[in-house]
Amino acid sequence: MSIEAAPTDATATTGPLPVEGMPGRGPDAILEVHGLTRHFAVTKGAILRRRVGTVRAVDGVTFAVQRGQTFGLVGESGCGKSTTARLILKLLRATSGEVMFEGRDVLPLDKGATRAMRADMQIVFQDPYASLNPRMTVRQIIAEPLVIRGVRRDDARAKVLELLQLCGLAKEHGDRYPHEFSGGQRQRVGVARALALDPKLVILDEPVSALDVSIQAQIVNLLEDLQDRLGLTYVFIAHDLSVVRHISDKIAVMYLGHVVEVADRDDLYEHPRHPYTVALLSAVPIPDPRKERARERIILQGDPPSPVNPPPACRFHTRCWKAQEICRNVPPPLAEQEPGHWVACHFPEERSVL
């Protein structure tokens, strides 16, 4: 059995999609994602492949990101966070949907236009070692996108030195290879490479999850400093809710390919409305031992359902303590429950776990 791109894949839907009421949408949105979907076909057979199912990795994701802000995307492993990032950058082809970058849908772009667009949209991957070429020096790694775009050698050399300093690395580090660095230093190299073409939007795909806690803080502080200096916009993907709270301005919570809640950071953490978000936040440690002992810990029953055979209607109803008949038959729309706070739930929570 294998998983491959579903045969219904397309780079865009056949007509324009409405964007009124999009969570996070504002007058200065740099990125608008609407109805973004990616399905993979599950096939069986070595020679005559038969389609036996569909993995709904991303299934109608909608949100907007304001220029100069950090948009957090959180959820359990396998919920579709990283796939969403790759769809935005066209590293994977979307089954349907729209990705509007500075008012332009990037999904239908041809190869030339896509190549030009990628100068403005870059990514920092989770594994800082696997994402760097071990046969190239740090100087070559950072300079590679500049060389590909025909930047003069002297200008590229000067840019590399500037980026090394900007990302907290020394000049002599440019002549070393990735295996000679610690994990945190390698991630700094990855950040420097992502900034080589002066992008406007950087997608950070769990950039600190493979690092020690002390090093995580250093990289997060670096990212915040770079954002202030360069006016960057981030999409920050993580499963560590403490890190997301520290760096994000607005947060979207994903579950099994769907966005189930979108809100400003403080509003989401202080007044979570979707039961899944409430359960996630109840597991975040609180520094005060008295508050930690007093609060309610919510343990979700069972494992997350398979994306090959997701539950009908509300995908969370099989693990939700509030589920009723409507949850099993009617998909809850992502609706604005209060200004700026969007929830996909028939029975949103009114209480706070904090």
Tab-separated table of C-alpha atoms in Angstrom:
chain	number	residue	atom	x	y	z
A	1	MET	CA	0.000	0.000	0.000
A	2	SER	CA	1.321	3.456	-0.849
A	3	ILE	CA	0.228	7.085	-0.679
A	4	GLU	CA	0.583	9.397	-3.643
A	5	ALA	CA	-0.968	12.531	-5.051
A	6	ALA	CA	-4.668	12.118	-5.668
A	7	PRO	CA	-5.548	12.093	-9.403
A	8	THR	CA	-7.963	14.976	-8.879
A	9	ASP	CA	-5.081	17.347	-8.052
A	10	ALA	CA	-5.258	20.802	-9.583
A	11	THR	CA	-3.356	23.990	-8.965
A	12	ALA	CA	-6.498	26.015	-8.318
A	13	THR	CA	-10.244	25.826	-8.310
A	14	THR	CA	-12.200	26.693	-11.420
A	15	GLY	CA	-13.619	29.965	-10.146
A	16	PRO	CA	-12.926	32.724	-7.639
A	17	LEU	CA	-13.624	31.942	-4.017
A	18	PRO	CA	-15.324	34.457	-1.699
A	19	VAL	CA	-13.058	35.894	0.985
A	20	GLU	CA	-15.566	37.925	3.038
A	21	GLY	CA	-15.330	37.069	6.708
A	22	MET	CA	-11.952	35.361	6.424
A	23	PRO	CA	-10.392	34.820	9.898
A	24	GLY	CA	-7.592	37.316	10.437
A	25	ARG	CA	-8.379	39.305	7.310
A	26	GLY	CA	-7.584	43.012	7.482
A	27	PRO	CA	-6.612	45.992	5.365
A	28	ASP	CA	-2.932	44.998	5.262
A	29	ALA	CA	-3.102	41.235	4.766
A	30	ILE	CA	0.001	39.942	3.003
A	31	LEU	CA	-1.236	36.325	2.788
A	32	GLU	CA	-4.796	35.039	2.390
A	33	VAL	CA	-5.468	31.305	2.301
A	34	HIS	CA	-8.984	30.221	1.384
A	35	GLY	CA	-10.390	26.721	1.050
A	36	LEU	CA	-6.919	25.209	0.719
A	37	THR	CA	-7.144	21.448	0.208
A	38	ARG	CA	-4.689	18.640	-0.413
A	39	HIS	CA	-5.778	15.015	-0.808
A	40	PHE	CA	-3.468	12.052	-1.346
A	41	ALA	CA	-4.611	8.830	-2.983
A	42	VAL	CA	-3.998	5.606	-1.072
A	43	THR	CA	-3.162	2.928	-3.634
A	44	LYS	CA	-2.591	-0.804	-3.453
A	45	GLY	CA	-0.755	-3.153	-5.806
A	46	ALA	CA	2.788	-3.168	-7.172
A	47	ILE	CA	1.886	-3.105	-10.882
A	48	LEU	CA	-1.820	-2.389	-11.304
A	49	ARG	CA	-2.306	0.254	-8.654
A	50	ARG	CA	-5.821	0.449	-7.285
A	51	ARG	CA	-7.053	3.450	-5.377
A	52	VAL	CA	-8.382	2.186	-2.059
A	53	GLY	CA	-8.781	5.436	-0.159
A	54	THR	CA	-7.925	9.119	0.206
A	55	VAL	CA	-5.847	10.882	2.830
A	56	ARG	CA	-7.446	14.261	3.497
A	57	ALA	CA	-4.264	15.882	4.779
A	58	VAL	CA	-5.533	19.460	4.416
A	59	ASP	CA	-9.250	19.946	3.932
A	60	GLY	CA	-10.494	23.490	3.409
A	61	VAL	CA	-8.048	25.589	5.451
A	62	THR	CA	-8.844	29.324	5.558
A	63	PHE	CA	-6.986	32.170	7.293
A	64	ALA	CA	-5.217	35.478	6.621
A	65	VAL	CA	-1.906	36.886	7.845
A	66	GLN	CA	-1.295	40.602	8.423
A	67	ARG	CA	1.912	42.212	7.223
A	68	GLY	CA	4.594	42.435	9.926
A	69	GLN	CA	2.853	40.002	12.288
A	70	THR	CA	3.508	36.420	13.369
A	71	PHE	CA	0.693	33.965	12.661
A	72	GLY	CA	0.937	30.788	14.724
A	73	LEU	CA	-0.353	27.457	13.406
A	74	VAL	CA	-0.653	24.746	16.068
A	75	GLY	CA	-2.062	21.262	16.512
A	76	GLU	CA	-1.144	17.630	17.094
A	77	SER	CA	1.337	15.834	14.860
A	78	GLY	CA	-0.347	14.804	11.617
A	79	CYS	CA	-3.009	17.523	11.669
A	80	GLY	CA	-1.762	19.082	8.395
A	81	LYS	CA	0.347	22.031	9.615
A	82	SER	CA	3.487	21.290	7.598
A	83	THR	CA	1.467	20.243	4.545
A	84	THR	CA	-0.298	23.610	4.664
A	85	ALA	CA	3.090	25.350	4.670
A	86	ARG	CA	4.273	23.399	1.648
A	87	LEU	CA	1.061	24.131	-0.225
A	88	ILE	CA	1.453	27.867	0.385
A	89	LEU	CA	4.971	27.741	-1.075
A	90	LYS	CA	3.915	25.394	-3.910
A	91	LEU	CA	6.347	22.732	-2.748
A	92	LEU	CA	3.229	20.548	-3.037
A	93	ARG	CA	0.388	21.028	-5.505
A	94	ALA	CA	-2.958	21.892	-4.000
A	95	THR	CA	-6.055	19.877	-4.819
A	96	SER	CA	-8.107	23.077	-4.622
A	97	GLY	CA	-8.228	26.473	-2.983
A	98	GLU	CA	-6.588	29.878	-3.219
A	99	VAL	CA	-3.338	31.271	-1.827
A	100	MET	CA	-3.320	35.029	-2.283
A	101	PHE	CA	0.087	36.627	-1.718
A	102	GLU	CA	-0.040	40.423	-1.882
A	103	GLY	CA	-3.340	40.170	-3.730
A	104	ARG	CA	-2.193	37.603	-6.313
A	105	ASP	CA	-3.218	33.947	-6.415
A	106	VAL	CA	0.064	32.019	-6.532
A	107	LEU	CA	-1.371	28.561	-7.225
A	108	PRO	CA	-2.007	28.995	-10.985
A	109	LEU	CA	1.399	30.646	-11.638
A	110	ASP	CA	3.704	29.037	-14.191
A	111	LYS	CA	7.264	27.963	-13.338
A	112	GLY	CA	8.838	31.311	-14.161
A	113	ALA	CA	6.373	33.324	-12.113
A	114	THR	CA	6.591	30.823	-9.261
A	115	ARG	CA	10.383	31.119	-9.236
A	116	ALA	CA	10.122	34.903	-9.013
A	117	MET	CA	7.512	34.666	-6.253
A	118	ARG	CA	9.721	32.448	-4.098
A	119	ALA	CA	12.179	35.276	-3.589
A	120	ASP	CA	9.482	36.871	-1.407
A	121	MET	CA	8.356	33.654	0.353
A	122	GLN	CA	10.930	31.479	2.101
A	123	ILE	CA	10.897	28.624	4.615
A	124	VAL	CA	13.006	27.462	7.562
A	125	PHE	CA	12.673	23.707	8.063
A	126	GLN	CA	12.394	21.715	11.281
A	127	ASP	CA	15.620	19.699	11.008
A	128	PRO	CA	18.546	22.118	10.653
A	129	TYR	CA	20.922	19.314	9.634
A	130	ALA	CA	18.816	17.549	7.022
A	131	SER	CA	17.955	20.857	5.316
A	132	LEU	CA	21.611	21.852	4.751
A	133	ASN	CA	23.874	20.315	2.111
A	134	PRO	CA	26.689	18.553	4.025
A	135	ARG	CA	29.055	18.928	1.057
A	136	MET	CA	28.848	22.709	0.982
A	137	THR	CA	30.402	25.241	3.323
A	138	VAL	CA	28.134	27.621	5.214
A	139	ARG	CA	29.260	30.422	2.899
A	140	GLN	CA	28.224	28.393	-0.161
A	141	ILE	CA	24.914	27.384	1.431
A	142	ILE	CA	23.889	30.958	2.167
A	143	ALA	CA	25.177	32.272	-1.166
A	144	GLU	CA	23.503	29.579	-3.295
A	145	PRO	CA	20.175	31.397	-3.874
A	146	LEU	CA	22.099	34.574	-4.716
A	147	VAL	CA	24.285	32.740	-7.241
A	148	ILE	CA	21.258	31.078	-8.832
A	149	ARG	CA	19.702	34.509	-9.385
A	150	GLY	CA	22.846	35.905	-10.988
A	151	VAL	CA	24.045	38.198	-8.191
A	152	ARG	CA	27.627	39.366	-8.721
A	153	ARG	CA	30.236	37.423	-6.741
A	154	ASP	CA	31.434	40.431	-4.721
A	155	ASP	CA	27.869	41.435	-3.872
A	156	ALA	CA	27.019	37.855	-2.871
A	157	ARG	CA	30.114	37.659	-0.644
A	158	ALA	CA	29.181	40.911	1.089
A	159	LYS	CA	25.600	39.729	1.566
A	160	VAL	CA	26.757	36.467	3.139
A	161	LEU	CA	28.961	38.306	5.635
A	162	GLU	CA	26.055	40.596	6.511
A	163	LEU	CA	23.724	37.639	7.087
A	164	LEU	CA	26.261	35.771	9.213
A	165	GLN	CA	26.574	38.770	11.503
A	166	LEU	CA	22.813	39.373	11.504
A	167	CYS	CA	22.130	35.786	12.594
A	168	GLY	CA	24.731	35.727	15.366
A	169	LEU	CA	27.479	33.845	13.529
A	170	ALA	CA	31.129	34.821	13.117
A	171	LYS	CA	32.875	35.558	9.819
A	172	GLU	CA	35.067	32.457	10.122
A	173	HIS	CA	31.976	30.251	10.395
A	174	GLY	CA	31.446	30.729	6.668
A	175	ASP	CA	34.307	28.330	5.838
A	176	ARG	CA	32.993	25.469	7.970
A	177	TYR	CA	30.633	22.620	7.093
A	178	PRO	CA	27.250	21.916	8.731
A	179	HIS	CA	28.507	18.932	10.755
A	180	GLU	CA	30.945	21.232	12.582
A	181	PHE	CA	28.120	23.189	14.223
A	182	SER	CA	25.686	22.599	17.061
A	183	GLY	CA	21.969	22.275	16.345
A	184	GLY	CA	21.288	25.882	17.292
A	185	GLN	CA	24.094	27.175	15.074
A	186	ARG	CA	22.861	25.072	12.158
A	187	GLN	CA	19.397	26.561	12.577
A	188	ARG	CA	20.961	30.035	12.461
A	189	VAL	CA	22.509	29.040	9.141
A	190	GLY	CA	19.087	27.922	7.912
A	191	VAL	CA	17.594	31.266	8.931
A	192	ALA	CA	20.420	33.152	7.191
A	193	ARG	CA	19.856	31.187	3.989
A	194	ALA	CA	16.115	31.921	4.111
A	195	LEU	CA	16.873	35.643	4.390
A	196	ALA	CA	19.381	35.732	1.526
A	197	LEU	CA	16.847	37.037	-1.023
A	198	ASP	CA	15.241	39.565	1.348
A	199	PRO	CA	11.852	37.817	1.593
A	200	LYS	CA	8.688	39.465	2.866
A	201	LEU	CA	7.168	36.276	4.315
A	202	VAL	CA	9.035	33.489	6.101
A	203	ILE	CA	7.355	30.210	7.034
A	204	LEU	CA	8.956	28.660	10.113
A	205	ASP	CA	8.126	24.955	10.149
A	206	GLU	CA	8.743	23.885	13.769
A	207	PRO	CA	12.140	25.650	13.747
A	208	VAL	CA	12.942	24.974	17.427
A	209	SER	CA	11.353	21.575	18.093
A	210	ALA	CA	14.652	19.698	17.542
A	211	LEU	CA	16.625	21.984	19.901
A	212	ASP	CA	17.269	22.069	23.646
A	213	VAL	CA	15.040	24.399	25.669
A	214	SER	CA	17.794	26.967	26.298
A	215	ILE	CA	18.706	27.015	22.615
A	216	GLN	CA	15.032	27.316	21.672
A	217	ALA	CA	14.853	30.608	23.575
A	218	GLN	CA	17.914	31.931	21.737
A	219	ILE	CA	16.477	31.104	18.305
A	220	VAL	CA	13.069	32.575	19.173
A	221	ASN	CA	14.746	35.776	20.383
A	222	LEU	CA	16.764	35.885	17.152
A	223	LEU	CA	13.620	35.519	15.067
A	224	GLU	CA	11.897	38.331	16.967
A	225	ASP	CA	14.928	40.586	16.553
A	226	LEU	CA	15.094	39.882	12.813
A	227	GLN	CA	11.388	40.606	12.463
A	228	ASP	CA	11.814	44.004	14.124
A	229	ARG	CA	14.882	44.882	12.063
A	230	LEU	CA	13.690	43.670	8.673
A	231	GLY	CA	9.915	44.051	8.910
A	232	LEU	CA	9.332	40.345	8.272
A	233	THR	CA	6.035	38.481	8.399
A	234	TYR	CA	6.097	34.981	9.907
A	235	VAL	CA	3.902	31.909	9.747
A	236	PHE	CA	5.139	29.998	12.799
A	237	ILE	CA	4.247	26.290	12.876
A	238	ALA	CA	4.695	24.368	16.122
A	239	HIS	CA	3.127	21.960	18.579
A	240	ASP	CA	4.716	23.614	21.625
A	241	LEU	CA	1.999	25.971	22.827
A	242	SER	CA	4.334	27.849	25.165
A	243	VAL	CA	6.661	28.831	22.322
A	244	VAL	CA	3.732	29.779	20.097
A	245	ARG	CA	2.290	32.028	22.796
A	246	HIS	CA	5.611	33.824	23.195
A	247	ILE	CA	6.148	34.678	19.536
A	248	SER	CA	2.708	34.856	17.865
A	249	ASP	CA	0.270	37.733	17.411
A	250	LYS	CA	-2.605	35.588	16.120
A	251	ILE	CA	-3.031	31.812	16.336
A	252	ALA	CA	-4.948	29.179	14.373
A	253	VAL	CA	-5.576	25.727	15.865
A	254	MET	CA	-5.750	22.795	13.446
A	255	TYR	CA	-7.307	19.375	13.954
A	256	LEU	CA	-7.275	16.615	11.342
A	257	GLY	CA	-6.891	18.915	8.337
A	258	HIS	CA	-9.318	21.603	9.552
A	259	VAL	CA	-8.841	24.954	11.258
A	260	VAL	CA	-11.088	24.793	14.330
A	261	GLU	CA	-10.257	28.092	16.054
A	262	VAL	CA	-8.567	31.406	15.176
A	263	ALA	CA	-8.029	34.279	17.609
A	264	ASP	CA	-5.547	36.820	18.897
A	265	ARG	CA	-2.910	35.235	21.096
A	266	ASP	CA	-4.064	36.537	24.467
A	267	ASP	CA	-7.723	35.948	23.700
A	268	LEU	CA	-7.067	32.355	22.637
A	269	TYR	CA	-5.013	31.473	25.704
A	270	GLU	CA	-7.247	33.233	28.218
A	271	HIS	CA	-10.620	32.341	26.671
A	272	PRO	CA	-10.366	29.236	24.438
A	273	ARG	CA	-13.710	28.436	22.840
A	274	HIS	CA	-13.247	25.156	20.949
A	275	PRO	CA	-13.157	22.018	23.177
A	276	TYR	CA	-10.018	20.807	21.395
A	277	THR	CA	-8.201	24.062	22.186
A	278	VAL	CA	-9.386	23.843	25.800
A	279	ALA	CA	-7.918	20.342	26.054
A	280	LEU	CA	-4.608	21.391	24.499
A	281	LEU	CA	-4.205	24.362	26.813
A	282	SER	CA	-5.072	22.325	29.879
A	283	ALA	CA	-1.841	20.381	29.287
A	284	VAL	CA	0.420	23.464	29.188
A	285	PRO	CA	2.440	23.679	32.441
A	286	ILE	CA	1.778	26.668	34.722
A	287	PRO	CA	4.752	28.052	36.723
A	288	ASP	CA	2.627	28.579	39.850
A	289	PRO	CA	2.275	25.163	41.596
A	290	ARG	CA	-0.934	26.202	43.362
A	291	LYS	CA	-2.659	27.131	40.116
A	292	GLU	CA	-1.279	23.988	38.484
A	293	ARG	CA	-2.854	21.767	41.172
A	294	ALA	CA	-6.148	23.658	41.170
A	295	ARG	CA	-6.934	23.653	37.477
A	296	GLU	CA	-8.776	20.966	35.577
A	297	ARG	CA	-6.717	18.655	33.378
A	298	ILE	CA	-8.664	17.374	30.378
A	299	ILE	CA	-7.581	13.991	29.009
A	300	LEU	CA	-8.861	13.306	25.512
A	301	GLN	CA	-10.131	9.774	25.046
A	302	GLY	CA	-8.700	7.639	22.254
A	303	ASP	CA	-6.241	8.443	19.482
A	304	PRO	CA	-6.794	11.002	16.717
A	305	PRO	CA	-8.847	9.408	13.904
A	306	SER	CA	-7.121	8.421	10.687
A	307	PRO	CA	-7.169	11.079	7.933
A	308	VAL	CA	-7.946	8.223	5.532
A	309	ASN	CA	-11.294	7.688	7.238
A	310	PRO	CA	-12.104	10.850	9.227
A	311	PRO	CA	-15.307	11.087	11.274
A	312	PRO	CA	-18.267	12.680	9.483
A	313	ALA	CA	-19.411	16.243	10.196
A	314	CYS	CA	-17.346	17.565	13.128
A	315	ARG	CA	-14.092	15.614	13.048
A	316	PHE	CA	-13.523	16.136	16.752
A	317	HIS	CA	-16.842	14.653	17.891
A	318	THR	CA	-15.375	11.175	18.565
A	319	ARG	CA	-13.180	12.653	21.334
A	320	CYS	CA	-15.347	15.564	22.485
A	321	TRP	CA	-17.169	15.524	25.832
A	322	LYS	CA	-19.787	17.962	24.478
A	323	ALA	CA	-20.701	16.041	21.305
A	324	GLN	CA	-24.381	15.662	20.449
A	325	GLU	CA	-26.329	14.337	17.475
A	326	ILE	CA	-25.835	17.510	15.426
A	327	CYS	CA	-22.059	17.137	15.774
A	328	ARG	CA	-22.231	13.736	14.076
A	329	ASN	CA	-24.377	14.954	11.180
A	330	VAL	CA	-23.752	18.651	10.473
A	331	PRO	CA	-20.251	20.067	9.885
A	332	PRO	CA	-19.790	23.162	12.082
A	333	PRO	CA	-18.804	26.251	10.060
A	334	LEU	CA	-15.844	28.370	11.105
A	335	ALA	CA	-17.853	31.309	12.417
A	336	GLU	CA	-17.009	34.493	14.299
A	337	GLN	CA	-18.336	33.921	17.817
A	338	GLU	CA	-17.122	37.336	18.975
A	339	PRO	CA	-15.045	40.058	17.267
A	340	GLY	CA	-11.834	38.497	16.002
A	341	HIS	CA	-12.499	35.093	17.570
A	342	TRP	CA	-13.497	32.346	15.118
A	343	VAL	CA	-14.636	28.889	16.185
A	344	ALA	CA	-15.830	25.805	14.286
A	345	CYS	CA	-18.058	24.259	16.959
A	346	HIS	CA	-21.802	23.836	17.530
A	347	PHE	CA	-21.321	24.191	21.299
A	348	PRO	CA	-18.345	26.512	21.902
A	349	GLU	CA	-16.985	26.799	25.434
A	350	GLU	CA	-17.820	29.787	27.583
A	351	ARG	CA	-15.371	29.118	30.408
A	352	SER	CA	-11.608	29.472	30.640
A	353	VAL	CA	-9.125	26.818	31.741
A	354	LEU	CA	-6.618	29.406	32.939
